[in-house]
Amino acid sequence: MNYEDAPQEPPNSKAIRKVVHTIDDHVLVFDPPDENGQQRAHVGASNKRHKDIRFVFDRVYGEESSQRDVYEGTTRGLLDSVMHGYNATVFAYGATGCGKTYTISGCAEDPGVVFLTMQELFERITIAEDERTVEVALSYLEVYNETIRDLLCESGPLALREDARQGVTVAGLSEHVPRSVSEVMDLMVRGNANRTMSPTEANAVSSRSHAVLQVHVRQKPRSGGLQTDVTTATLSIIDLAGSERATVAQNSNARMREGANINRSLLALANCINALCDQKTKRHIPYRDSKLTRMLKFSLGGNCRTVMITCVSPASTYFEETHNTLKYANRAKNIKTTVNKNTKSTQVHLAQYQGKIKEQSEEIARLQREIAALKTRASGAVNNKSNMQANQAMVELRKQTLAVQVVQDMRNKLAAAYAPIREATWEHASAQAVGAWYDHYAESLKSWREHFEMQFQEHQHNDMDVDDDDVWAKHAKTYRHQVDELLRDLTRERKTVSRHAEHSSQLIERNSYEAERAAQVPPNAQLTAEQRYHVDQEHRVLDLSAERNGLRRRAELADYAAQTLAAQNAMLLKLT
């Protein structure tokens, strides 16, 4: 039994239901068939049934996935390409109100792809700064009603330019040079404040434009000679406006024109994707049908590594939008691009020789000072006292290295032990909540039957009509049979749930024992008080995380049980 399934509705019910179910990390099912085999009413504008359609993607994320999970599985791998000189693009696509802007930008408490990407990019730049000089510049623009506008400074409409050397560029677009991730987020906040947004019936904060953030990374080695290899790469992060239907958004006037332009540009993007997927016929790629497709020309079919994040809603109210979006993404995954490293050799001109000589002279002087210091240290280490100090320092260093390794091993073992604990806690909470619901429902049925028997006996005692008594007896027999069948089914399901609860409890106990063993310091390891404190804190955090997993599941199922019990009580009152 699947505890995450939504409650079954009658065939003609218009209640919201879940139409997308994830099978694993790569497969999802759209509009799976009902478990009870009932036929479902026609859904959607096309009046068609789309039942049990499976889609396979590189990665599938459910509702429980975090922003960090999405970043790790989609965008983080692109940073390796950017740091090695390959262009990369990530863009979010989906219907309006499905979470594209939240995935890209996030919020202060739960940052999105932009913040996490820039945070790790600056960390990698800091690591590489001893060997290379890295320069970062970014620009932020929007495409609104087929007009390009700079979001970081006031300007009129901007024009697109294209050449073989630089590709597609925007003339007059401002570039900014941030020094930290906080400066990047300040620029993003300023740009988002200038972005065109308007409320619609489908989304109260609907983005009415396509937003494009471009991060340009330029690198060159610090020890370069007169001829230096310069590596350049561009990371584009694109938040597309959501596709929408006029009947759902209920737009008029300016909003309707905006929606038409959004759908027109997304249709042009779909035509390009269809043409790129048809490799056999060598069709013309209609990049010039829209400014959006012109800007994405090299991201879709050129020198770029591209990731498409597709956002869909599992609710049946978005049935048609979700189906069309999944088909759109299923076609896009067939596109193949060819990437080349962006490296250019530059030579130092005569006017720059003097500066280059000065840099190398300073480097030689620094190295000479280091050699002199090393010689002084080497000569002082000849005496026995210095040798003893050096040996003691070496022993202490070995101890510290061993302690660091022990701490890392303990953290890895704790993480491995708590991974199944979190899953087992979730299953245990589900089994307990569902079991309590079965018990409550069984008690309600028994109470209802006792009440019905009392009424039946009272009727037999007061009513002397024999024919009426036969009718009452026949109905009573039917109701008793139905209630007995329900009680037998509940008892059978309750036993199954109890086995699930017992199994998950055993898993929790076994893995908790492994976690306690992982938190024990080996006898030969000498940890400092601070290292011991950090290990204990991590143990506590993982334990609280597993406990929170179970509490969250209990809260979800409590709400579901309350609604279901209310419906069942209403049915019993009606029967009575």
Short mmCIF file of C-alpha atoms in Angstrom, two decimals, residues 364-380:
data_model
loop_
_atom_site.label_atom_id
_atom_site.label_comp_id
_atom_site.label_asym_id
_atom_site.label_seq_id
_atom_site.Cartn_x
_atom_site.Cartn_y
_atom_site.Cartn_z
CA ILE A 364 62.32 36.53 -8.40
CA ALA A 365 62.90 38.73 -5.35
CA ARG A 366 60.12 36.98 -3.46
CA LEU A 367 61.53 33.55 -4.30
CA GLN A 368 65.02 34.63 -3.23
CA ARG A 369 63.65 35.76 0.15
CA GLU A 370 61.95 32.40 0.63
CA ILE A 371 65.20 30.56 -0.26
CA ALA A 372 67.13 32.63 2.26
CA ALA A 373 64.56 31.92 4.98
CA LEU A 374 64.73 28.19 4.22
CA LYS A 375 68.53 28.22 4.40
CA THR A 376 68.41 30.00 7.77
CA ARG A 377 65.94 27.45 9.09
CA ALA A 378 68.05 24.57 7.76
CA SER A 379 71.25 25.87 9.38
CA GLY A 380 69.51 26.41 12.73
#
